[in-house]
Short mmCIF file of C-alpha atoms and ligand atoms in Angstrom, two decimals:
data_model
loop_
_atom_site.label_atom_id
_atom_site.label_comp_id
_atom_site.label_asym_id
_atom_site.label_seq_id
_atom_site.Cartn_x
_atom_site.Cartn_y
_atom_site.Cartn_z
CA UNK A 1 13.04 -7.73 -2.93
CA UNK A 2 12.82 -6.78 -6.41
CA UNK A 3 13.77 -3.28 -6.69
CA UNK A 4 11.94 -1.52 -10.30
CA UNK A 5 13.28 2.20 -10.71
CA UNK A 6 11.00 4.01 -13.07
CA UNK A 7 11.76 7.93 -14.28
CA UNK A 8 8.55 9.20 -13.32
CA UNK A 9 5.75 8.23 -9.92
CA UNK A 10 3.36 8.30 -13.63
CA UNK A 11 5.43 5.49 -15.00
CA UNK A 12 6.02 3.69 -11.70
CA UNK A 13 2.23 3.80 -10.95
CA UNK A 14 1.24 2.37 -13.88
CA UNK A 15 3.79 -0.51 -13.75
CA UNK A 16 2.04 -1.41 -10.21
CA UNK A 17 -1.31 -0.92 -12.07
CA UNK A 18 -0.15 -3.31 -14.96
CA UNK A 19 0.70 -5.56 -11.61
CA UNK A 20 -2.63 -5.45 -10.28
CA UNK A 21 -4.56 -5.65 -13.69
CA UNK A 22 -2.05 -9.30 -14.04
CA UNK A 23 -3.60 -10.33 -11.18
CA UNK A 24 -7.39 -9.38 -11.54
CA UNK A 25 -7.23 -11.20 -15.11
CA UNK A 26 -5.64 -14.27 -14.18
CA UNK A 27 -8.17 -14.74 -10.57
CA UNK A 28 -11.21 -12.43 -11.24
CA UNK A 29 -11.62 -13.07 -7.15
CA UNK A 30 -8.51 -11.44 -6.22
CA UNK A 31 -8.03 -10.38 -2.51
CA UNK A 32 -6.55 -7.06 -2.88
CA UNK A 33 -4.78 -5.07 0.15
CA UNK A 34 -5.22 -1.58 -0.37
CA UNK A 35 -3.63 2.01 0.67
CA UNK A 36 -4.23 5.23 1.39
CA UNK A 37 -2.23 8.95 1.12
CA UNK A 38 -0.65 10.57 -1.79
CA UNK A 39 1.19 7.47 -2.99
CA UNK A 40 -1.15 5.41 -4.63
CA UNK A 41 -3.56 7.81 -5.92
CA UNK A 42 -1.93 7.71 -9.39
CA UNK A 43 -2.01 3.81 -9.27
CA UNK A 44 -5.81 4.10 -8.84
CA UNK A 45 -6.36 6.93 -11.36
CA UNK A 46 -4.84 4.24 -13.76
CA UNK A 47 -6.94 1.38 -12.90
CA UNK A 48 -10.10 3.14 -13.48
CA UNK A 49 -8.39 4.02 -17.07
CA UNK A 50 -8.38 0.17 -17.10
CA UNK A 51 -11.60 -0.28 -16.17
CA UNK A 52 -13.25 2.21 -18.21
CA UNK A 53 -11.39 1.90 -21.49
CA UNK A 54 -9.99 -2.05 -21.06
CA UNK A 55 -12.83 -3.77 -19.49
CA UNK A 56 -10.77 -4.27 -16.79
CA UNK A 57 -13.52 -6.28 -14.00
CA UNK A 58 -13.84 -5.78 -9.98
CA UNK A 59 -17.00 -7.40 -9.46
CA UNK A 60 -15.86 -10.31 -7.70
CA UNK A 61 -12.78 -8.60 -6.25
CA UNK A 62 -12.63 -8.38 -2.37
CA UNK A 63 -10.73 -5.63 -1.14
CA UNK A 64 -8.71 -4.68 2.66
CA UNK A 65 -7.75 -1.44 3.32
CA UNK A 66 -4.65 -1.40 5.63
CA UNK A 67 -5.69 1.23 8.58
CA UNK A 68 -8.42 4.28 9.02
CA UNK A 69 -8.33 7.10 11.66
CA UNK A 70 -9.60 6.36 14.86
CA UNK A 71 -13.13 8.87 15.46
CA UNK A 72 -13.76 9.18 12.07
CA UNK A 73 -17.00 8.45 10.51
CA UNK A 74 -16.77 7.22 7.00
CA UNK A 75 -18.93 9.82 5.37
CA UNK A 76 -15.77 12.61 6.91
CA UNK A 77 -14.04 14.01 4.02
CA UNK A 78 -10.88 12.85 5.98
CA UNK A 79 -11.63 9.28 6.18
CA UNK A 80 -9.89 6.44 4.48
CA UNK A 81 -13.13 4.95 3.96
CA UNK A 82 -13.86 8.34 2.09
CA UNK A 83 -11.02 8.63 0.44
CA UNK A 84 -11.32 4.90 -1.08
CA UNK A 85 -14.48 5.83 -2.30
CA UNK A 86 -14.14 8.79 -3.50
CA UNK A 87 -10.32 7.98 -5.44
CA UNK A 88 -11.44 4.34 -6.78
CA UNK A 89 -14.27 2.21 -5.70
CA UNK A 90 -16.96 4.72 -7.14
CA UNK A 91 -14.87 4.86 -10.52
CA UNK A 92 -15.01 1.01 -10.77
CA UNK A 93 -17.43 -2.48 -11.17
CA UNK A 94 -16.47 -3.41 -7.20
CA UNK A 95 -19.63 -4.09 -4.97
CA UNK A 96 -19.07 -2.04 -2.30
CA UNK A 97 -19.93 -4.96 -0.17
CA UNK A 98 -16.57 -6.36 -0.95
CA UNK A 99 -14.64 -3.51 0.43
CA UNK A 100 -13.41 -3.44 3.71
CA UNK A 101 -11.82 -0.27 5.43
CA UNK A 102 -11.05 -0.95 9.36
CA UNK A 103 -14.16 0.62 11.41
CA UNK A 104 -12.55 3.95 13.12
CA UNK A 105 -15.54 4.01 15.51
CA UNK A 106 -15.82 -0.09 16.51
CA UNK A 107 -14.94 0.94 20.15
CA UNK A 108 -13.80 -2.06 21.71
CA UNK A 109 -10.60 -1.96 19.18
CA UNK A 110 -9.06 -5.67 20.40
CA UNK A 111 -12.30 -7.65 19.41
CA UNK A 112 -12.75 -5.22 16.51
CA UNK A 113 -8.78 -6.27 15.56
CA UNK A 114 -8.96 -9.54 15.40
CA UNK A 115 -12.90 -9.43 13.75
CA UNK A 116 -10.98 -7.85 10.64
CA UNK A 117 -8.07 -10.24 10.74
CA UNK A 118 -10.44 -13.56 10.85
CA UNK A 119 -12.28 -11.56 7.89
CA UNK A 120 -9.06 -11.75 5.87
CA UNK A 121 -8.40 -15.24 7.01
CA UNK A 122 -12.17 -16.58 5.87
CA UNK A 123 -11.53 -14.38 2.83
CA UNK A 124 -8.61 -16.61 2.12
CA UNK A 125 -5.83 -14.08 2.41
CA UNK A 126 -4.26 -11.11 0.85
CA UNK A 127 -3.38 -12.03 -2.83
CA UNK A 128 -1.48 -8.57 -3.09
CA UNK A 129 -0.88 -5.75 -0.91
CA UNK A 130 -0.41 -2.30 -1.67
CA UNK A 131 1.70 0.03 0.23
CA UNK A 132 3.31 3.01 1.05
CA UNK A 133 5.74 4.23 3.39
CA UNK A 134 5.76 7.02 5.96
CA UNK A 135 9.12 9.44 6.07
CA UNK A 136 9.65 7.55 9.35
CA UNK A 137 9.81 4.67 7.77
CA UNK A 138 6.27 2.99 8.72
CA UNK A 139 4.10 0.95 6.85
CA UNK A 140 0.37 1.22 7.17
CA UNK A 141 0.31 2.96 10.76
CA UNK A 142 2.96 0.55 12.39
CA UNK A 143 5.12 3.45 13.53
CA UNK A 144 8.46 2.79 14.65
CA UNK A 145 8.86 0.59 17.37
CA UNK A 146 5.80 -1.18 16.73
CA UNK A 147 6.67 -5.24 16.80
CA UNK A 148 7.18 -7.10 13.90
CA UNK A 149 4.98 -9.86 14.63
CA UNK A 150 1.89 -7.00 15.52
CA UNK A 151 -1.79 -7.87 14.21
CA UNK A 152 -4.25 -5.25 13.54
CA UNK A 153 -5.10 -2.96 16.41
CA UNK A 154 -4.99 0.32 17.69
CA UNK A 155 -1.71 2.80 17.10
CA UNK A 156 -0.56 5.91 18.61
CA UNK A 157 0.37 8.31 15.35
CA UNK A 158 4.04 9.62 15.32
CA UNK A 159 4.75 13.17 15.86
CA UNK A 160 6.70 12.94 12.65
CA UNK A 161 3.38 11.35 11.07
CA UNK A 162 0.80 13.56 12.41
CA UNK A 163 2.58 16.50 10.95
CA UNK A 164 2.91 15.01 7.70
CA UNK A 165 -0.63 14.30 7.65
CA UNK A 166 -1.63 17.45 8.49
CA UNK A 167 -1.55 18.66 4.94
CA UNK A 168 -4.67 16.79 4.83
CA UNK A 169 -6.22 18.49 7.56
CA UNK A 170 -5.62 21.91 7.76
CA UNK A 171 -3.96 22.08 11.14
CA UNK A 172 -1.76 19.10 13.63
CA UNK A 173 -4.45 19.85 16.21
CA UNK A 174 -7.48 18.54 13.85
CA UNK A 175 -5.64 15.09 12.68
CA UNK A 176 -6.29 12.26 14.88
CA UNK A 177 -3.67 10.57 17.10
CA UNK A 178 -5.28 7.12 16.97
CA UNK A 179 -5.29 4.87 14.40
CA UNK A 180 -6.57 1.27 13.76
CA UNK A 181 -4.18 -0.76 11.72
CA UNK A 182 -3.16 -3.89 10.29
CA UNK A 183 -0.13 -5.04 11.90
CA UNK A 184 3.19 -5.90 10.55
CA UNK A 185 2.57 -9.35 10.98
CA UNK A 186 -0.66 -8.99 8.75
CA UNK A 187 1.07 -7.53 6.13
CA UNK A 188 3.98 -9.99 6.16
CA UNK A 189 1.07 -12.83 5.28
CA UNK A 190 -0.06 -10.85 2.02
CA UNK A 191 1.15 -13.40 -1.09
CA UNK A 192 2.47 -10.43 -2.62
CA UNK A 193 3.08 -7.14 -1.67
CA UNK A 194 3.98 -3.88 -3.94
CA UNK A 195 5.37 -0.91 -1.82
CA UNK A 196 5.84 2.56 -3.32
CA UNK A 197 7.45 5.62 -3.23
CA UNK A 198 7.72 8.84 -5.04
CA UNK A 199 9.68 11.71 -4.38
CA UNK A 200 13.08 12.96 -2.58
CA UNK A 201 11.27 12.70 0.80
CA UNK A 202 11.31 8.82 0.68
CA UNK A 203 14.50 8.53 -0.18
CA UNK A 204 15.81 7.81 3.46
CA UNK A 205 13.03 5.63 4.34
CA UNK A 206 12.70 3.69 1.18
CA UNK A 207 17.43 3.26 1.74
CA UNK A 208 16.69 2.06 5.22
CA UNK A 209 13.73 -0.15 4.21
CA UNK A 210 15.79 -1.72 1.04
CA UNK A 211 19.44 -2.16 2.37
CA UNK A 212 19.13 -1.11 6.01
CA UNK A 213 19.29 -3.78 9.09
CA UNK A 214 15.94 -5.08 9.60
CA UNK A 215 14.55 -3.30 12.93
CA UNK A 216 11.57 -2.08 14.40
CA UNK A 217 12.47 1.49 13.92
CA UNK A 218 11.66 0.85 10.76
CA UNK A 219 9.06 -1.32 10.64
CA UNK A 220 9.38 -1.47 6.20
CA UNK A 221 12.33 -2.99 6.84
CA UNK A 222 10.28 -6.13 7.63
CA UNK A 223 9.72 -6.18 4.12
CA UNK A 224 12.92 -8.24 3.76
CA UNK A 225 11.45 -10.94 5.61
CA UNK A 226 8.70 -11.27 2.61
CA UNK A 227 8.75 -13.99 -0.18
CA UNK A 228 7.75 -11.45 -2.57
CA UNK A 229 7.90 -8.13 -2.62
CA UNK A 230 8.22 -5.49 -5.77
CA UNK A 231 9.31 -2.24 -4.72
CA UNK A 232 8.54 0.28 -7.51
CA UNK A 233 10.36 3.30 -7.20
CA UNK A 234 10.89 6.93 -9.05
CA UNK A 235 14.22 8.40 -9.32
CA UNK A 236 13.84 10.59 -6.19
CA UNK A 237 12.83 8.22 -4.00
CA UNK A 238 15.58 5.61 -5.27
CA UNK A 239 18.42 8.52 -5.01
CA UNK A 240 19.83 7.28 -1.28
CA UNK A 241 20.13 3.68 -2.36
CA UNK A 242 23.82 1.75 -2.94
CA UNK A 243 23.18 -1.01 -5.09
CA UNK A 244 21.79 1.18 -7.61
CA UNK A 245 23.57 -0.33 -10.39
CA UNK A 246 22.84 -3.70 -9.36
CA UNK A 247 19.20 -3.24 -9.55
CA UNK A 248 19.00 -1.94 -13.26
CA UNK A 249 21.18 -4.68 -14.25
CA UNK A 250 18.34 -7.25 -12.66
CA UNK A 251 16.17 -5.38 -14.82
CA UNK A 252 17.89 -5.73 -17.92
CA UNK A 253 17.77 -9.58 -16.98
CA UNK A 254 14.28 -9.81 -16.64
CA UNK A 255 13.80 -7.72 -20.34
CA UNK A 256 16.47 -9.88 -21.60
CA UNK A 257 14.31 -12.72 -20.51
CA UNK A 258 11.06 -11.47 -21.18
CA UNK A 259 12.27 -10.99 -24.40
CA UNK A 260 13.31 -14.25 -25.44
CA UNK A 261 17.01 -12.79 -26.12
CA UNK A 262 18.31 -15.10 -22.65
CA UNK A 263 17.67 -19.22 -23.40
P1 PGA B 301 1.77 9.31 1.55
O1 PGA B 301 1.77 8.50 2.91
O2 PGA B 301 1.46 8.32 0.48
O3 PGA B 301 0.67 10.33 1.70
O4 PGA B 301 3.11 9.90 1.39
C1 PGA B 301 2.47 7.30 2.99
C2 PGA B 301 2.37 6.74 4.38
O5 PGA B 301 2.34 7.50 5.35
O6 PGA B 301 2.33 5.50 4.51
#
């Protein structure tokens, strides 16, 4: 894992942004996995800044989101499928065709699971996945105990979760318990994946995920299994780690190199 510490979520966003923008230059049909929640909206806000002021093209991009509520129509203001919409792909050049946001209403959820999975397959896989992380640790909806080897398919939401999400909402009672999510397994096949975290409530979570034991009570710990993973970080959120040190000095490095100063 390549651990980037940023002062600010603003500066860490747009480093994943620069990340992203990399990709879409180099292979204008970039498979992007994409996120919902607080976390990336600033990473989003930045890439229609692209767009808009660098010419920065989505019209052959294919995107998959990583989960959606379970009873939730896309056109409800709480829907990832809304949100997505509303916080990038109406700001940008992607044909909505492209996008795909799991179907919180396909009913028979095991067919419906492994529809969207041979969809990324025939796609021809996740180029780079975005994520977050959950206080409890999850990524997309794979709560804790959820196996590392899962596939997309339907999730019980975590106590800790639902109240979290809540904020959302208005009240616990109105957030849904079910969920439809890529598994851990699905995200583990991404080529590349960015996860990020902002703030002093991921500082546990993003400690555990980073230096912790691989388990499933944590299922971002999986993370370590990945060939290539950049975890972008503000100071908050970086604040429980140990190897602090270690990771600016990889940094430095990588400027050093960058830079032409290291042969
Ligand atoms: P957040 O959610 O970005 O809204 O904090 C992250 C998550 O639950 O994965």
């Amino acid at each position: 894992m390549r651990v980037i510490i940023e002062p600010s979520a603003e500066l860490g966003s747009q480093r994943a942004a620069s990340i992203v923008a990399q990709l879409v230059r180099k292979k204008p049909r970039a498979i992007l996995g994409l996120a919902t929640g607080g976390t990336p909206l600033k990473l989003y806000q930045e890439l229609i800044r692209m767009h808009q002021s660098e010419g920065l093209d989505f019209s052959r991009v294919t995107s998959f989101n990583l989960d959606e509520y379970v009873g939730l129509p896309p056109t409800h203001p709480q829907s990832y499928r809304h949100f997505m919409t509303e916080n990038l792909f109406r700001h940008v050049n992607i044909d909505i065709r492209n996008t795909h946001v799991p179907d919180g209403r396909a009913l028979d959820y095991e067919t419906y699971g492994s529809q969207y999975e041979a969809m990324i397959e025939e796609a021809g896989g996740i180029d780079l996945q975005i994520l977050g992380i959950g206080r409890d640790g999850h990524i997309a909806f794979n709560e804790p105990g959820s196996s590392l080897g899962s596939r997309t398919r339907l999730k019980t939401l975590a106590p800790e979760t639902i109240r979290d999400n809540a904020r959302f909402f208005g009240t616990e009672e109105d957030v849904p318990r079910l969920a439809i999510t890529m598994g851990v397994g699905t995200i583990l096949e991404s080529k590349k994946c960015i996860l990020l975290a902002f703030g002093k409530d991921k500082a546990e979570a993003i400690a555990a995920t980073v230096e912790g034991p691989v388990t499933a009570q944590v299922t971002g710990s999986a993370l370590q299994f990945h060939r290539d993973v950049v975890v972008i970080l503000d100071e908050e959120s970086a604040s429980q780690l140990q190897r602090r040190s270690y990771y600016d000095e990889v940094e430095e490095a990588h400027r050093r190199l960058q830079s032409g100063e290291v042969k």
